[in-house]
CSV table of C-alpha atoms in Angstrom, one decimal:
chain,number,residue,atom,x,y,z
A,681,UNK,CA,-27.1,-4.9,15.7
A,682,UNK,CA,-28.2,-8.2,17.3
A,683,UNK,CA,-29.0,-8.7,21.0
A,684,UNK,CA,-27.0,-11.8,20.9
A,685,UNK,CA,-23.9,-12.8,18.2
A,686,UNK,CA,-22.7,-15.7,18.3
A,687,UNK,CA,-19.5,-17.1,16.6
A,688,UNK,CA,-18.8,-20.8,16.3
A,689,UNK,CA,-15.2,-22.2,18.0
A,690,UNK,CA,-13.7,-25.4,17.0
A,691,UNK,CA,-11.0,-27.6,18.8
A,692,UNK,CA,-7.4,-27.8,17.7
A,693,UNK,CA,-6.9,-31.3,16.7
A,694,UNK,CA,-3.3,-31.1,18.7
A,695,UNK,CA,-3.9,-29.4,22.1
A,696,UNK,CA,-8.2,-29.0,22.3
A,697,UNK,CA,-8.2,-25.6,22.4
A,698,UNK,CA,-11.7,-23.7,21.0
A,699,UNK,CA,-11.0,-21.1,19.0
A,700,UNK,CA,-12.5,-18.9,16.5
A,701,UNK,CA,-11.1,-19.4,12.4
A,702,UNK,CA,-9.1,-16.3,11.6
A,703,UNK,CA,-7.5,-15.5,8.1
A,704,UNK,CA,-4.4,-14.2,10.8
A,705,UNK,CA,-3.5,-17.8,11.5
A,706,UNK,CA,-3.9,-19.3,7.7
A,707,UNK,CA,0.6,-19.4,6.9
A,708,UNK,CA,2.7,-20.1,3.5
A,709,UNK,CA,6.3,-20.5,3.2
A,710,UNK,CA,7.9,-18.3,0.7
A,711,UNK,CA,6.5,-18.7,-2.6
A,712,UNK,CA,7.7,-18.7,-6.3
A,713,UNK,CA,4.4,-17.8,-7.6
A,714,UNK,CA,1.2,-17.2,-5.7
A,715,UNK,CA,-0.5,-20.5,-7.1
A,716,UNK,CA,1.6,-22.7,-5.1
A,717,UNK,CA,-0.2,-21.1,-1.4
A,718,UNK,CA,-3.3,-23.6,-2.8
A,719,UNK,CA,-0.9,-26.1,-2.1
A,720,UNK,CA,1.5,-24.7,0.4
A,721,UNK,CA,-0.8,-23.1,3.1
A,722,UNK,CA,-2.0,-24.5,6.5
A,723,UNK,CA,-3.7,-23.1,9.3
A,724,UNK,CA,-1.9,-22.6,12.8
A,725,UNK,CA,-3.5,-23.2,16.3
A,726,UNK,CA,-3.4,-19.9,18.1
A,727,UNK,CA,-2.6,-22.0,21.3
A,728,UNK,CA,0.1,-24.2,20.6
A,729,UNK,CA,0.8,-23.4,17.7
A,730,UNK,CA,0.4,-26.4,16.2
A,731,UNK,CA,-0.1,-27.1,12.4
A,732,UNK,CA,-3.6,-27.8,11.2
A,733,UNK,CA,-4.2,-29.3,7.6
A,734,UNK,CA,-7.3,-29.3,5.6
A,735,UNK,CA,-7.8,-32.9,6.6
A,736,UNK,CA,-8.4,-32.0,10.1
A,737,UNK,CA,-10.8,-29.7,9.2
A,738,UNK,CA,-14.0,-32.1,9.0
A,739,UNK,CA,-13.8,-33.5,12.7
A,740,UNK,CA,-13.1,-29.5,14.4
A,741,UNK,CA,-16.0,-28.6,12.4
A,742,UNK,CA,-17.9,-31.6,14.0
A,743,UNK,CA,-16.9,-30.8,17.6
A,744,UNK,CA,-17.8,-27.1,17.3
A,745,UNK,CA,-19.9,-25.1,19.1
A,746,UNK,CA,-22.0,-21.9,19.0
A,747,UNK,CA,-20.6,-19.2,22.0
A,748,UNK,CA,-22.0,-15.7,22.3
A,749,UNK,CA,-19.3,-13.0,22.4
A,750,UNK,CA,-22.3,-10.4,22.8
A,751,UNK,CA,-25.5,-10.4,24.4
A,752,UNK,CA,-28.0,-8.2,26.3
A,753,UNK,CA,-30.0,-9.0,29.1
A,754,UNK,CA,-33.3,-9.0,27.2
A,755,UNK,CA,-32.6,-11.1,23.9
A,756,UNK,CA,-35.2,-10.6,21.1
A,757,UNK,CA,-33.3,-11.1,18.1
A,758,UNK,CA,-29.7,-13.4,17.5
A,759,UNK,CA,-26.8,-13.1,14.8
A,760,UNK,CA,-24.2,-15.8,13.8
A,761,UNK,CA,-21.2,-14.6,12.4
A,762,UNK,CA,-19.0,-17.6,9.9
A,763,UNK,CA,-16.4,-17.0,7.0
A,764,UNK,CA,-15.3,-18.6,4.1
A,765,UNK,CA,-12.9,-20.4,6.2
A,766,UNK,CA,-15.1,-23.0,7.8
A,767,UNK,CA,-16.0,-24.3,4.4
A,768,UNK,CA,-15.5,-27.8,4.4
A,769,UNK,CA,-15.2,-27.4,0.7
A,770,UNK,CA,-12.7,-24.6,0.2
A,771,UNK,CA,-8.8,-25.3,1.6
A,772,UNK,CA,-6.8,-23.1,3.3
A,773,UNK,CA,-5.1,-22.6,0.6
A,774,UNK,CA,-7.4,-21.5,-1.6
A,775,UNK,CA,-8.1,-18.4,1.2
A,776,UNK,CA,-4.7,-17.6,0.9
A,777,UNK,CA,-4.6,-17.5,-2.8
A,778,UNK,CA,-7.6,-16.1,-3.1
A,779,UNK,CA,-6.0,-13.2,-0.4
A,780,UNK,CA,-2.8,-12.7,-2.4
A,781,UNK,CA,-4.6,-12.5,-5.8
A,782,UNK,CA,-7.0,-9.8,-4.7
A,783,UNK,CA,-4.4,-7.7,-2.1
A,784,UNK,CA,-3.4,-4.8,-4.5
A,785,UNK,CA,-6.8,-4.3,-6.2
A,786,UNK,CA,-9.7,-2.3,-4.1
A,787,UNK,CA,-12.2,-4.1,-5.9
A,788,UNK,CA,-11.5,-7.8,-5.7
A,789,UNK,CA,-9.8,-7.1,-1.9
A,790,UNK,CA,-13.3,-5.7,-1.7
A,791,UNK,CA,-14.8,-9.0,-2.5
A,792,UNK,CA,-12.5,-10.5,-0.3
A,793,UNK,CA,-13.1,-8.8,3.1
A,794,UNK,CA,-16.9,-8.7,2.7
A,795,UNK,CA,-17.8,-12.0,0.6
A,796,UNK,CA,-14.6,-14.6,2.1
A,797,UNK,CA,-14.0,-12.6,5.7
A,798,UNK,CA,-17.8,-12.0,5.9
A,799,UNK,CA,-16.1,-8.5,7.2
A,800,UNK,CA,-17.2,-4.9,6.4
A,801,UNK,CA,-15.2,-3.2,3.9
A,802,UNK,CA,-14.6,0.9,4.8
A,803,UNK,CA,-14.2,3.8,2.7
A,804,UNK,CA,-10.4,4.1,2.0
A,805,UNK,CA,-8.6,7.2,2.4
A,806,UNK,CA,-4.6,6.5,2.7
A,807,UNK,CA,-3.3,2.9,1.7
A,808,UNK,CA,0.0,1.7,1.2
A,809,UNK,CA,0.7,-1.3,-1.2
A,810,UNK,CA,3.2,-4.2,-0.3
A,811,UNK,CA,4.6,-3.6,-4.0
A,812,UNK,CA,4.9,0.0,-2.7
A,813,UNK,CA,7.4,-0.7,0.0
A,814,UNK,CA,9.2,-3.5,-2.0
A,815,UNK,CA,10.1,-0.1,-4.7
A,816,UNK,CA,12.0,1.0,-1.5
A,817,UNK,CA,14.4,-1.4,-1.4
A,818,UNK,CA,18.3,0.0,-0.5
A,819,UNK,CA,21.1,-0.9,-2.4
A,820,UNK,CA,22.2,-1.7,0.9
A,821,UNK,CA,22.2,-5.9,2.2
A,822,UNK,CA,20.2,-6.8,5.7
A,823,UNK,CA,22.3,-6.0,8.6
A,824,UNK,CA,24.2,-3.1,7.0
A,825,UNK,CA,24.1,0.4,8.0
A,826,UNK,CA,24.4,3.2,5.3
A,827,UNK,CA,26.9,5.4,5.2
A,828,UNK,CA,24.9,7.9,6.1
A,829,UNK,CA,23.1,7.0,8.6
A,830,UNK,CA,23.8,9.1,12.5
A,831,UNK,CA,22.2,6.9,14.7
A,832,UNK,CA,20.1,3.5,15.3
A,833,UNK,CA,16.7,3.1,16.9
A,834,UNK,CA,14.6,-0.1,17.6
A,835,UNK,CA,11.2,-1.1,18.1
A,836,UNK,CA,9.4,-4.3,19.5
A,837,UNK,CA,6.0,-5.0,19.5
A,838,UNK,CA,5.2,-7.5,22.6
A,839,UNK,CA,3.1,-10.5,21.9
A,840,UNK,CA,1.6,-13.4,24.4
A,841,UNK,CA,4.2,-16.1,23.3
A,842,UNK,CA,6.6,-14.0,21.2
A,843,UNK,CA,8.3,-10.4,20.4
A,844,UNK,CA,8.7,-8.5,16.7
A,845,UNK,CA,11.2,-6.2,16.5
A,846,UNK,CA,12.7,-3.8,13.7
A,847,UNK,CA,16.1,-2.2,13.1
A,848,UNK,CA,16.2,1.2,11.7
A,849,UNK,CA,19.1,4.0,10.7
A,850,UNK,CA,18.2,7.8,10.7
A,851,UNK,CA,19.8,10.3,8.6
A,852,UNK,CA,19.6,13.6,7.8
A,853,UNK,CA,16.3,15.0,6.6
A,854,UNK,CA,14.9,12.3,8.4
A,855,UNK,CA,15.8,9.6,6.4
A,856,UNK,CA,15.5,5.9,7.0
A,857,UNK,CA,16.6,2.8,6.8
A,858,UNK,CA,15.0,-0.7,8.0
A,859,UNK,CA,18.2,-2.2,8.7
A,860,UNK,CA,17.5,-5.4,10.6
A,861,UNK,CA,13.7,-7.1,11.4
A,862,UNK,CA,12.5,-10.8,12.7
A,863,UNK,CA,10.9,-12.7,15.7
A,864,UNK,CA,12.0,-13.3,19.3
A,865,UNK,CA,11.1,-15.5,21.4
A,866,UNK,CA,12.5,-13.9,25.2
A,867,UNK,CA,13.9,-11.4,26.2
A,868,UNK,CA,17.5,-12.4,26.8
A,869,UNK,CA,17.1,-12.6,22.7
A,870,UNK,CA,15.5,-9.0,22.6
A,871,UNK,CA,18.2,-7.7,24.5
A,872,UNK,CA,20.9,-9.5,22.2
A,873,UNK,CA,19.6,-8.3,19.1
A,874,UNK,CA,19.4,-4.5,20.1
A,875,UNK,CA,23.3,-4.8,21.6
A,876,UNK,CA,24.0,-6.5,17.8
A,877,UNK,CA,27.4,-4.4,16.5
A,878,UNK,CA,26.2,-3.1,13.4
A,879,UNK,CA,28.7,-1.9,10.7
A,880,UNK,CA,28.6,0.5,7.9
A,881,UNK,CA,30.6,-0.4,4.6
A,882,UNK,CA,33.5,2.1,5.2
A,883,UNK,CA,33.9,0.3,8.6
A,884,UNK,CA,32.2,2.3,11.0
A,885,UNK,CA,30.6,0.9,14.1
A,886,UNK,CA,26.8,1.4,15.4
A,887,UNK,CA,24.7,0.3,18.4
A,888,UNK,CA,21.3,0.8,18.7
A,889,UNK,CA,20.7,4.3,20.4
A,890,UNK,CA,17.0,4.1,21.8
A,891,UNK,CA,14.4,1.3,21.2
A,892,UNK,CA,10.7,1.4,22.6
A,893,UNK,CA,9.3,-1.4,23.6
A,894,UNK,CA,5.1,-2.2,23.6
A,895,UNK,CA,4.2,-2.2,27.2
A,896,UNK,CA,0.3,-2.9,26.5
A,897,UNK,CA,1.0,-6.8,27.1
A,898,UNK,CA,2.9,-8.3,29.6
A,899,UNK,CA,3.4,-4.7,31.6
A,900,UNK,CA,4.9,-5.6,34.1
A,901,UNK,CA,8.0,-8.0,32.7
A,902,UNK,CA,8.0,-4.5,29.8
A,903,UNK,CA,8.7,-2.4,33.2
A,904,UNK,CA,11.2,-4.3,34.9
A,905,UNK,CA,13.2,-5.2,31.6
A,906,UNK,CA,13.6,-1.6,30.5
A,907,UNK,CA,14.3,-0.7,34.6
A,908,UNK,CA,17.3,-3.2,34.0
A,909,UNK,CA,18.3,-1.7,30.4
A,910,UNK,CA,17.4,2.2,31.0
A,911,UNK,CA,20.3,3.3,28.8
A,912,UNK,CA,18.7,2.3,25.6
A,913,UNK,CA,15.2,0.7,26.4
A,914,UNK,CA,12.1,2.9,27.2
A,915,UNK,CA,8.4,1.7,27.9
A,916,UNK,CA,5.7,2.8,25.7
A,917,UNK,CA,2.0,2.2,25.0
A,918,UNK,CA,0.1,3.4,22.1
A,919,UNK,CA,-2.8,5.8,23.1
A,920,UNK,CA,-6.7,5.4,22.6
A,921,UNK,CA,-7.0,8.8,21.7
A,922,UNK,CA,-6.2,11.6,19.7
A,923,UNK,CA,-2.8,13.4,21.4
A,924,UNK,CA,-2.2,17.6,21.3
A,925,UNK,CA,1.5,15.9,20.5
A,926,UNK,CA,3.0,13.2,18.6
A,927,UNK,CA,3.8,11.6,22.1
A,928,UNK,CA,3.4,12.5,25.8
A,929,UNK,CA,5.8,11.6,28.5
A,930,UNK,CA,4.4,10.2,32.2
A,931,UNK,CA,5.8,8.2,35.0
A,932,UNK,CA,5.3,4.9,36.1
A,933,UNK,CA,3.7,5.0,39.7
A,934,UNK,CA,4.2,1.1,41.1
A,935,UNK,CA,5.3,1.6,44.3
A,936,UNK,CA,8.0,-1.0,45.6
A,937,UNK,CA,8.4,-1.7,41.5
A,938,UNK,CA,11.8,-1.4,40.3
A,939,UNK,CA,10.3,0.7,37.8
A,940,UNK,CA,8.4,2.9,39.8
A,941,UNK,CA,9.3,6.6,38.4
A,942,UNK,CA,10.8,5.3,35.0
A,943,UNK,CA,9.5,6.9,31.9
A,944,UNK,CA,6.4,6.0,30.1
A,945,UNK,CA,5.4,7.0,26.3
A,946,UNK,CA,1.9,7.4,25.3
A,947,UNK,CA,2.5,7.1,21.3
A,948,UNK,CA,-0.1,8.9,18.9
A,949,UNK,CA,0.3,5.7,16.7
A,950,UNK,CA,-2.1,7.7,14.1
A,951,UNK,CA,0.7,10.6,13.7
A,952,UNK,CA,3.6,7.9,12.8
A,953,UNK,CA,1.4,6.3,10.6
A,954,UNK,CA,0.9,9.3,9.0
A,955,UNK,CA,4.5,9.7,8.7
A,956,UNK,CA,5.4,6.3,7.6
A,957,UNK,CA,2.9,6.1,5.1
A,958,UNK,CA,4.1,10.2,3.4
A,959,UNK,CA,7.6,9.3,3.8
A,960,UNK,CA,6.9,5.5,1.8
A,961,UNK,CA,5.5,7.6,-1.2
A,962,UNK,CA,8.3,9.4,-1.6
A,963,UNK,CA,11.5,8.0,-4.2
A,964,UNK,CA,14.6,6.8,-2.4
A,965,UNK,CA,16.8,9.8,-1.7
A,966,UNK,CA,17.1,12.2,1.1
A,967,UNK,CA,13.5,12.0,3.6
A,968,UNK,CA,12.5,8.4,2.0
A,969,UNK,CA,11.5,5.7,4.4
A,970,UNK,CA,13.8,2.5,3.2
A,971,UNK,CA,13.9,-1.0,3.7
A,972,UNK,CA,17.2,-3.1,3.1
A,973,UNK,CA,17.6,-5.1,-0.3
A,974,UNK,CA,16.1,-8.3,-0.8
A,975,UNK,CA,13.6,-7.9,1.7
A,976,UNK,CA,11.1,-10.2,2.9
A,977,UNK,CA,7.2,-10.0,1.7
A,978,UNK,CA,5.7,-10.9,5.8
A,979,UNK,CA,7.2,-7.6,6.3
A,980,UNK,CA,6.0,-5.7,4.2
A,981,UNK,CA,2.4,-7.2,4.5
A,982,UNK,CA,2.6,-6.0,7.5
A,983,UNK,CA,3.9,-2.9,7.1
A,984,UNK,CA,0.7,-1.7,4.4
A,985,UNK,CA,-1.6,-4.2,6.9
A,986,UNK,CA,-3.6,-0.7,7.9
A,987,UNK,CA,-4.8,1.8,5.8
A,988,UNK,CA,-6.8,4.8,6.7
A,989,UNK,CA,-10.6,5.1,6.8
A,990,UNK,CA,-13.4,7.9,6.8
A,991,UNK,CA,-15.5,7.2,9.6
A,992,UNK,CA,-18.8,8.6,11.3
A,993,UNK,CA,-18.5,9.0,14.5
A,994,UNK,CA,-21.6,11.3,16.8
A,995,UNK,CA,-22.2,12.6,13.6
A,996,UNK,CA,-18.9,14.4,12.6
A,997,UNK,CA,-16.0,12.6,9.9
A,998,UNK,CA,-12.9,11.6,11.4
A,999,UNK,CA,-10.6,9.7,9.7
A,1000,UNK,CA,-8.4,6.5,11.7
A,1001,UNK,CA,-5.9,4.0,10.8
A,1002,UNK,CA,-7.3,0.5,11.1
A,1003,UNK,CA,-6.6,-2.9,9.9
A,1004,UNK,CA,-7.5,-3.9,6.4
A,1005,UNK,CA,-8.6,-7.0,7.6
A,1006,UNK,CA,-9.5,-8.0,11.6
A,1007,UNK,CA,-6.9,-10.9,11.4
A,1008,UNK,CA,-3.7,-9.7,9.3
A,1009,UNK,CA,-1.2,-9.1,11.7
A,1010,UNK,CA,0.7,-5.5,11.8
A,1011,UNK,CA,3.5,-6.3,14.6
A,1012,UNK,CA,6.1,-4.5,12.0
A,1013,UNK,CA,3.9,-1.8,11.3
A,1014,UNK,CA,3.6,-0.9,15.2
A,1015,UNK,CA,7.6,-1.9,15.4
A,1016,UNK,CA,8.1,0.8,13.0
A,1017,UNK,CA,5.9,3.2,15.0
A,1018,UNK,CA,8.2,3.2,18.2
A,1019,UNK,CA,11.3,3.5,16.4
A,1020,UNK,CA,10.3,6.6,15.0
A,1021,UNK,CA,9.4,7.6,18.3
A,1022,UNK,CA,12.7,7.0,19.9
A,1023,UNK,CA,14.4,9.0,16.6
A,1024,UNK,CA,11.7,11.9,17.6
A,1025,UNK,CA,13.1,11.5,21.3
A,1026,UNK,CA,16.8,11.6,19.8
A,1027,UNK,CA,15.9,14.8,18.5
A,1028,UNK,CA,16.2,13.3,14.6
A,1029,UNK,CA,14.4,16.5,13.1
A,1030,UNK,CA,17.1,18.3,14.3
A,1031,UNK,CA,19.9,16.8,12.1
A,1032,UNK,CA,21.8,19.2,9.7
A,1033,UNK,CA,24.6,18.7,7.5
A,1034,UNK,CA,26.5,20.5,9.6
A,1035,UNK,CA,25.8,19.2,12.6
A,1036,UNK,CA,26.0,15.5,11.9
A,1037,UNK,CA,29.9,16.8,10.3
A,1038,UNK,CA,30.8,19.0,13.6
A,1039,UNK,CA,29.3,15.6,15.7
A,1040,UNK,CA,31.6,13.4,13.6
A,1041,UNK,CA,34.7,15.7,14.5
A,1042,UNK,CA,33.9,15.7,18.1
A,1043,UNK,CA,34.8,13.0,21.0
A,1044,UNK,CA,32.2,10.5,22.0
A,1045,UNK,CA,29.8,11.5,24.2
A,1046,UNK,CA,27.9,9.2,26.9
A,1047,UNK,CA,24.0,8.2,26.0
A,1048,UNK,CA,23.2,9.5,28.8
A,1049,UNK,CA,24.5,13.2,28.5
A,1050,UNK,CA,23.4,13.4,25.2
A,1051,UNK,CA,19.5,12.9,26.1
A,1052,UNK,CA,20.2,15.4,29.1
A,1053,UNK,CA,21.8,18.0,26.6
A,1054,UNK,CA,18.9,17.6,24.2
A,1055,UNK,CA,21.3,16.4,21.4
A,1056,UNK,CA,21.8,13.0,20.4
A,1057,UNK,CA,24.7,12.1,18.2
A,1058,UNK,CA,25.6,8.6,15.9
A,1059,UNK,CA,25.3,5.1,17.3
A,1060,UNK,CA,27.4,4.0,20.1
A,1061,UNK,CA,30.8,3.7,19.3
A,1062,UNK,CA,30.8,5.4,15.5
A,1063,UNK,CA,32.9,8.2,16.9
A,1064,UNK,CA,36.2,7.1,17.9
């Protein structure tokens, strides 16, 4: 409640950048046992991504300085805001064990938001567990599809110097599979990976369908890119407030734009999260939300990287989704939220038995006819 805060920046050793110390950027390889991040973890600049080591540690801390990211006009009182991380006597490592020891139990990932983050810890009302999405694990390898899935959709969460993107296959009773997940680092590779031919063990073919791509960064190259790729790429931006709907539909206005009058998607991001989070809990089977075998743990982190809190807000209780932690990334979990927006846009509640069969015994239909019909069928090039 100060008139002033104040956090303290420090220079990357490589490029000079002043930046702020966030768990976000503390990294580990793969590990056999969580003991080895003491040894194993490093710290990367935001900027240039450039690795940091606990050696370097002593001369940023040295050339740091004090910068307000708050203050009034009339300052009569002034906070300072520092974590565990600046330490010059605890490594990054030990943050990072001390993280992954403490994840999966309220009390010590308690400890370790308020006492290591210096963050506040809120009142939990929905949570899902890394070790929760790992028990979801397919019998099917990255890459495949499962037999039966319909259709593919995609999602890819836009960042300043890279893209996430997920995979998934839809099924009846809205099942799901994360089929394919990973980093890109343009958009020539975007648009490779979501024209990928996908294959199913008894050898059919899939494309994916519809992918929604995170227009709240970089708008404008978001807008042109999915002008260029309309056929399976739509804009979207989550929305700061509560929707009547899961989503709402508008149209881009930019005048001389090549996307002006192309489709834009506000997202309830609460509402999928809700759905992700109910379908998680249930077993693997018909309505479960899967991921493919042998999958990796950054994923999952950042799938269960939100959980949902009981808040006060002008006196009444409302309940929102936000990060466990300020700086643990959740580019999958919003990934995960457009693709199940482009299966809601594909009409995925809508699959039967029946249906799916009658589609399968049909000729293929265009993309485009489909959406206009209000019927969408399997990937591209499944029926044959």
């Amino acid at each position: 409640q100060a008139d002033e805060r104040k956090q303290y920046y420090v220079p990357c050793p490589h490029c000079g950048h002043y930046q702020t110390l966030k768990f976000q950027q503390i990294k580990w390889p793969e590990l056999q046992d969580i003991t080895e991040a003491k040894e194993k973890a490093y710290y990367l600049c935001e900027n240039c991504n450039g690795i940091i080591m606990d050696q370097h540690k002593p001369q940023m801390l040295a050339h740091g300085r004090w910068q307000s990211e708050h203050k009034k006009r009339h300052v009569s009182s002034v906070a300072f805001h520092i974590n565990t991380i600046y330490s010059p006597w605890v490594r990054f490592g030990e943050v990072a064990y001390e993280f992954l020891k403490s994840k999966d139990d309220p009390a010590l990932f308690m400890n370790f938001v308020n006492s290591w983050l210096a963050e506040p810890w809120e009142d939990t009302k929905a949570k899902i567990s890394s070790d929760g999405v790992l028990e979801r694990q397919s019998e099917y390898e990255e890459a495949v599809v499962p037999n039966d899935a319909v259709f593919l959709t995609g999602g890819v969460d836009v960042q300043k110097k890279c893209m996430y993107y997920t995979v998934r296959a839809w099924g009846y009773g809205m099942t799901s599979w994360n089929i394919a997940h990973g980093l890109c680092e343009s958009w020539q590779q975007i648009e490779n990976v979501m024209n990928t031919r996908f294959y199913s063990p008894n050898g059919t073919e899939y494309m994916v369908n519809l992918c929604g791509i995170d227009s709240g960064d970089q708008t404008d190259e978001v807008y042109q890119f999915c002008a260029y790729n309309q056929e399976w790429a739509i804009p979207v931006k989550g929305s700061s407030r509560k929707l009547t709907a899961p989503y709402n539909r508008s149209i881009i206005d930019k005048g001389q734009s090549i996307a002006n009058g192309l489709a834009l998607y506000l997202v309830d991001g609460s509402y999928y999260k809700d759905l992700i989070a109910a379908r998680i809990r249930r077993p693997n089977g018909i309505g479960s939300w899967m991921v493919y075998k042998g999958c990796d743990r950054n994923y999952t982190e950042q799938i269960c990287a939100e959980e949902k809190v009981l808040l006060i807000k002008n006196g009444k209780e409302v309940e929102e989704w936000q990060k466990k932690s300020a700086h643990i990334d959740n580019h999958y979990l919003d990934c995960e939220v457009y693709a199940a927006l482009a299966a809601d846009l594909l009409n995925v509640r809508h699959l039967t038995k029946e249906a799916i069969q009658g589609e399968r015994e049909q000729k293929h239909i265009p993309a485009s006819e489909q959406a206009a019909s209000g019927w969408i069928s399997g990937g591209k090039g499944w029926l044959k």
